[in-house]
């Protein structure tokens, strides 16, 4: 055996993501024996009608209730049950979109656009990144963006790049828009409602943040594209076992039927957007719309019932491994809640912030949210726990409520596209071609770090500008 082969043999390999999640569940179970239980009481907020935490009601539990063997072995099934809406949305939408994919309409449309903008790859990448940032910022789409992933991956590979860049375009753009959230009902709307602020107030400052975050996203997307243009072997997934690339050797013709299917797809997206913005739609409604979109698209193309059923089944099969991860990661939250330690963690973090100056505390809120986001990736769930505690804390520290909302959002949004406990990440890297999480982390950590730091800077800027 050569020296090179010995080094490769000894080289550390990051475990499979299932192993990572299991280790995190075990670690959480151990922590339930160390962290004392405690709880807040929930009250109904009259302004919004939501159940929120009463910040003055925290009490430590009389007895510890650490995670036992039974809670440990049932944490994953319980996590699946808690995340069932998200899991079903991911599976059903991916299954339905597979019908559209099998018509060739999406790829044909992408290749048609590339022919029109031939030689302007960087412009296409920048436009797509900005587009996803707008969708995230205005509609508040996170998991919903995954419906575009087959398109962005095919687009990137057709340009001569890799499938990781295809997910990067969607994730970086989505993270920038969702985090700044000028009109994001799921974060901006919920948080401002709990804090008693007018809906979408301080929108001007949020659009400034949107521009800053989006420029950062575009910069890192183009930087990775430059890296690949120098040598495709610079790809973080080059030669990695199990990673698949879409077949773009045969360019599908953009026929009349495919154009009609493309229109059906666009109509489905528009209806979903309007439903989210105007009618309060969420995961179940989105799933239903895209199932209908897939069926109508298949009929327009001339597919038979059995053919559509097979496409639907194949789409579901491809995404099931990632759907399982979404539920397994939710098991971490389940263990913290059943042991009664989640509120204790929040209480401790919030109490620590009261020891610092106002501007430092604002940054601290950002960091606390960032840490908690590893365990509770749902923005609305975290808002229901954190915002009722942070709002009165802001009054004590002389921090404007608007700034607290901003600090919360900037701590919540970016790492939704990084942490291995995030369903968006795990579903996305699977759909993009079974990209290992460690490859994704290696490719994106600099972007995440810069974006998080930019969020901190904007919080400080907002403080000194007196954003309200």
Short mmCIF file of N, CA, C and O in Angstrom, two decimals, residues 348-414:
data_model
loop_
_atom_site.label_atom_id
_atom_site.label_comp_id
_atom_site.label_asym_id
_atom_site.label_seq_id
_atom_site.Cartn_x
_atom_site.Cartn_y
_atom_site.Cartn_z
N UNK A 348 -32.82 30.77 30.65
CA UNK A 348 -31.43 31.04 30.96
C UNK A 348 -30.79 31.99 29.96
O UNK A 348 -30.07 32.92 30.34
N UNK A 349 -31.08 31.77 28.69
CA UNK A 349 -30.51 32.63 27.65
C UNK A 349 -31.07 34.06 27.76
O UNK A 349 -30.32 35.04 27.66
N UNK A 350 -32.38 34.17 27.97
CA UNK A 350 -32.99 35.49 28.09
C UNK A 350 -32.49 36.23 29.32
O UNK A 350 -32.23 37.44 29.29
N UNK A 351 -32.31 35.49 30.42
CA UNK A 351 -31.83 36.12 31.64
C UNK A 351 -30.41 36.63 31.49
O UNK A 351 -30.05 37.69 32.04
N UNK A 352 -29.59 35.92 30.74
CA UNK A 352 -28.21 36.33 30.51
C UNK A 352 -28.15 37.67 29.78
O UNK A 352 -27.29 38.52 30.06
N UNK A 353 -29.07 37.87 28.85
CA UNK A 353 -29.06 39.11 28.05
C UNK A 353 -29.29 40.35 28.90
O UNK A 353 -28.81 41.43 28.57
N UNK A 354 -30.01 40.19 30.01
CA UNK A 354 -30.34 41.36 30.83
C UNK A 354 -29.12 41.94 31.55
O UNK A 354 -29.20 43.01 32.15
N UNK A 355 -27.99 41.24 31.48
CA UNK A 355 -26.78 41.70 32.15
C UNK A 355 -25.93 42.64 31.28
O UNK A 355 -24.89 43.11 31.73
N UNK A 356 -26.38 42.87 30.05
CA UNK A 356 -25.56 43.65 29.12
C UNK A 356 -26.26 44.95 28.71
O UNK A 356 -27.45 45.14 28.97
N UNK A 357 -25.51 45.81 28.02
CA UNK A 357 -26.07 47.07 27.51
C UNK A 357 -27.09 46.78 26.42
O UNK A 357 -27.16 45.65 25.90
N UNK A 358 -27.84 47.79 26.05
CA UNK A 358 -28.92 47.61 25.10
C UNK A 358 -28.43 47.08 23.74
O UNK A 358 -28.96 46.10 23.22
N UNK A 359 -27.40 47.71 23.18
CA UNK A 359 -26.94 47.30 21.85
C UNK A 359 -26.32 45.91 21.90
O UNK A 359 -26.50 45.10 20.98
N UNK A 360 -25.59 45.60 22.97
CA UNK A 360 -25.01 44.25 23.11
C UNK A 360 -26.12 43.22 23.28
O UNK A 360 -26.05 42.11 22.73
N UNK A 361 -27.15 43.58 24.02
CA UNK A 361 -28.29 42.67 24.20
C UNK A 361 -29.00 42.42 22.88
O UNK A 361 -29.48 41.31 22.62
N UNK A 362 -29.09 43.44 22.02
CA UNK A 362 -29.72 43.26 20.72
C UNK A 362 -28.94 42.24 19.89
O UNK A 362 -29.53 41.35 19.26
N UNK A 363 -27.62 42.35 19.93
CA UNK A 363 -26.77 41.36 19.25
C UNK A 363 -26.94 40.00 19.92
O UNK A 363 -26.97 38.96 19.25
N UNK A 364 -27.06 40.00 21.25
CA UNK A 364 -27.25 38.76 21.99
C UNK A 364 -28.53 38.04 21.59
O UNK A 364 -28.55 36.81 21.49
N UNK A 365 -29.59 38.80 21.37
CA UNK A 365 -30.86 38.22 20.92
C UNK A 365 -30.65 37.50 19.59
O UNK A 365 -31.16 36.40 19.36
N UNK A 366 -29.89 38.13 18.73
CA UNK A 366 -29.57 37.54 17.43
C UNK A 366 -28.85 36.20 17.61
O UNK A 366 -29.19 35.20 16.96
N UNK A 367 -27.87 36.18 18.50
CA UNK A 367 -27.07 34.97 18.72
C UNK A 367 -27.89 33.88 19.41
O UNK A 367 -27.80 32.70 19.07
N UNK A 368 -28.71 34.28 20.39
CA UNK A 368 -29.58 33.31 21.07
C UNK A 368 -30.51 32.63 20.08
O UNK A 368 -30.70 31.40 20.11
N UNK A 369 -31.11 33.41 19.20
CA UNK A 369 -32.00 32.84 18.19
C UNK A 369 -31.24 31.90 17.27
O UNK A 369 -31.74 30.84 16.89
N UNK A 370 -30.03 32.30 16.92
CA UNK A 370 -29.18 31.47 16.06
C UNK A 370 -28.92 30.11 16.69
O UNK A 370 -29.02 29.07 16.03
N UNK A 371 -28.62 30.10 17.99
CA UNK A 371 -28.35 28.85 18.70
C UNK A 371 -29.63 28.01 18.80
O UNK A 371 -29.62 26.81 18.52
N UNK A 372 -30.72 28.64 19.21
CA UNK A 372 -31.98 27.90 19.37
C UNK A 372 -32.49 27.37 18.04
O UNK A 372 -33.18 26.35 18.00
N UNK A 373 -32.10 28.02 16.95
CA UNK A 373 -32.54 27.59 15.63
C UNK A 373 -32.02 26.21 15.27
O UNK A 373 -32.58 25.53 14.41
N UNK A 374 -30.93 25.78 15.92
CA UNK A 374 -30.43 24.43 15.70
C UNK A 374 -31.45 23.39 16.15
O UNK A 374 -31.61 22.35 15.53
N UNK A 375 -32.15 23.69 17.23
CA UNK A 375 -33.10 22.74 17.81
C UNK A 375 -34.52 22.96 17.30
O UNK A 375 -35.27 22.00 17.10
N UNK A 376 -34.90 24.23 17.13
CA UNK A 376 -36.26 24.55 16.68
C UNK A 376 -36.14 25.37 15.40
O UNK A 376 -36.01 26.60 15.44
N UNK A 377 -36.18 24.71 14.24
CA UNK A 377 -35.96 25.42 12.98
C UNK A 377 -37.20 26.15 12.50
O UNK A 377 -37.10 27.02 11.63
N UNK A 378 -38.36 25.82 13.04
CA UNK A 378 -39.58 26.50 12.64
C UNK A 378 -39.60 27.93 13.19
O UNK A 378 -39.54 28.15 14.40
N UNK A 379 -39.68 28.90 12.28
CA UNK A 379 -39.65 30.31 12.69
C UNK A 379 -40.85 30.67 13.55
O UNK A 379 -40.73 31.38 14.56
N UNK A 380 -42.02 30.20 13.17
CA UNK A 380 -43.24 30.55 13.92
C UNK A 380 -43.25 29.89 15.30
O UNK A 380 -43.73 30.48 16.27
N UNK A 381 -42.73 28.66 15.39
CA UNK A 381 -42.68 27.99 16.70
C UNK A 381 -41.74 28.72 17.65
O UNK A 381 -42.05 28.93 18.83
N UNK A 382 -40.57 29.11 17.13
CA UNK A 382 -39.63 29.86 17.96
C UNK A 382 -40.21 31.20 18.37
O UNK A 382 -40.00 31.68 19.48
N UNK A 383 -40.92 31.84 17.45
CA UNK A 383 -41.50 33.15 17.75
C UNK A 383 -42.49 33.05 18.91
O UNK A 383 -42.53 33.92 19.78
N UNK A 384 -43.30 31.98 18.93
CA UNK A 384 -44.29 31.81 19.99
C UNK A 384 -43.61 31.63 21.35
O UNK A 384 -44.17 31.99 22.38
N UNK A 385 -42.39 31.05 21.35
CA UNK A 385 -41.67 30.83 22.60
C UNK A 385 -40.86 32.06 22.99
O UNK A 385 -40.89 32.52 24.14
N UNK A 386 -40.10 32.60 22.04
CA UNK A 386 -39.13 33.65 22.34
C UNK A 386 -39.70 35.06 22.41
O UNK A 386 -39.38 35.83 23.31
N UNK A 387 -40.53 35.42 21.44
CA UNK A 387 -40.95 36.82 21.33
C UNK A 387 -41.69 37.35 22.56
O UNK A 387 -41.46 38.48 22.98
N UNK A 388 -42.59 36.56 23.19
CA UNK A 388 -43.24 37.08 24.39
C UNK A 388 -42.25 37.31 25.54
O UNK A 388 -42.55 38.08 26.47
N UNK A 389 -41.11 36.63 25.51
CA UNK A 389 -40.08 36.83 26.55
C UNK A 389 -39.21 38.01 26.18
O UNK A 389 -38.86 38.84 27.03
N UNK A 390 -38.86 38.11 24.90
CA UNK A 390 -37.95 39.16 24.46
C UNK A 390 -38.62 40.53 24.44
O UNK A 390 -37.96 41.55 24.67
N UNK A 391 -39.93 40.57 24.17
CA UNK A 391 -40.62 41.86 24.09
C UNK A 391 -40.56 42.64 25.41
O UNK A 391 -40.13 43.80 25.43
N UNK A 392 -40.94 42.05 26.53
CA UNK A 392 -40.82 42.80 27.79
C UNK A 392 -39.36 43.03 28.19
O UNK A 392 -39.05 44.02 28.86
N UNK A 393 -38.46 42.11 27.79
CA UNK A 393 -37.04 42.30 28.06
C UNK A 393 -36.55 43.57 27.35
O UNK A 393 -35.72 44.31 27.88
N UNK A 394 -37.10 43.82 26.18
CA UNK A 394 -36.73 45.02 25.44
C UNK A 394 -37.14 46.28 26.18
O UNK A 394 -36.41 47.28 26.17
N UNK A 395 -38.29 46.23 26.83
CA UNK A 395 -38.73 47.40 27.60
C UNK A 395 -37.77 47.69 28.76
O UNK A 395 -37.46 48.84 29.06
N UNK A 396 -37.28 46.61 29.39
CA UNK A 396 -36.35 46.76 30.51
C UNK A 396 -35.03 47.33 30.03
O UNK A 396 -34.41 48.18 30.69
N UNK A 397 -34.58 46.88 28.87
CA UNK A 397 -33.27 47.28 28.34
C UNK A 397 -33.34 48.53 27.48
O UNK A 397 -32.33 48.95 26.91
N UNK A 398 -34.53 49.11 27.34
CA UNK A 398 -34.73 50.28 26.49
C UNK A 398 -34.40 49.96 25.03
O UNK A 398 -33.78 50.73 24.32
N UNK A 399 -34.84 48.78 24.58
CA UNK A 399 -34.68 48.36 23.19
C UNK A 399 -36.02 48.46 22.48
O UNK A 399 -37.03 47.99 23.01
N UNK A 400 -36.05 49.09 21.34
CA UNK A 400 -37.30 49.19 20.58
C UNK A 400 -37.74 47.80 20.11
O UNK A 400 -36.93 46.96 19.72
N UNK A 401 -39.07 47.57 20.13
CA UNK A 401 -39.61 46.28 19.74
C UNK A 401 -39.25 45.91 18.29
O UNK A 401 -39.02 44.75 17.97
N UNK A 402 -39.18 46.92 17.44
CA UNK A 402 -38.84 46.66 16.04
C UNK A 402 -37.45 46.05 15.91
O UNK A 402 -37.21 45.15 15.10
N UNK A 403 -36.53 46.54 16.74
CA UNK A 403 -35.16 46.04 16.71
C UNK A 403 -35.10 44.60 17.21
O UNK A 403 -34.33 43.78 16.69
N UNK A 404 -35.91 44.29 18.20
CA UNK A 404 -35.96 42.92 18.72
C UNK A 404 -36.45 41.97 17.63
O UNK A 404 -35.91 40.87 17.44
N UNK A 405 -37.46 42.39 16.88
CA UNK A 405 -37.97 41.57 15.79
C UNK A 405 -36.89 41.35 14.73
O UNK A 405 -36.69 40.24 14.23
N UNK A 406 -36.17 42.41 14.39
CA UNK A 406 -35.10 42.29 13.40
C UNK A 406 -34.00 41.34 13.88
O UNK A 406 -33.52 40.49 13.13
N UNK A 407 -33.60 41.49 15.15
CA UNK A 407 -32.55 40.63 15.70
C UNK A 407 -32.99 39.17 15.69
O UNK A 407 -32.20 38.27 15.39
N UNK A 408 -34.27 38.94 16.00
CA UNK A 408 -34.82 37.58 15.96
C UNK A 408 -34.76 37.01 14.54
O UNK A 408 -34.30 35.90 14.31
N UNK A 409 -35.24 37.78 13.58
CA UNK A 409 -35.31 37.30 12.20
C UNK A 409 -33.93 36.99 11.62
O UNK A 409 -33.75 35.97 10.95
N UNK A 410 -32.96 37.88 11.87
CA UNK A 410 -31.63 37.66 11.30
C UNK A 410 -30.94 36.47 11.95
O UNK A 410 -30.04 35.87 11.36
N UNK A 411 -31.34 36.13 13.17
CA UNK A 411 -30.80 34.94 13.81
C UNK A 411 -31.50 33.68 13.37
O UNK A 411 -30.93 32.58 13.43
N UNK A 412 -32.71 33.83 12.88
CA UNK A 412 -33.51 32.66 12.49
C UNK A 412 -33.24 32.20 11.06
O UNK A 412 -33.13 31.01 10.80
N UNK A 413 -33.13 33.13 10.11
CA UNK A 413 -33.26 32.77 8.70
C UNK A 413 -32.11 32.05 8.04
O UNK A 413 -32.30 31.04 7.37
N UNK A 414 -30.89 32.54 8.20
CA UNK A 414 -29.78 32.03 7.40
C UNK A 414 -29.48 30.57 7.66
O UNK A 414 -29.29 29.78 6.73
#
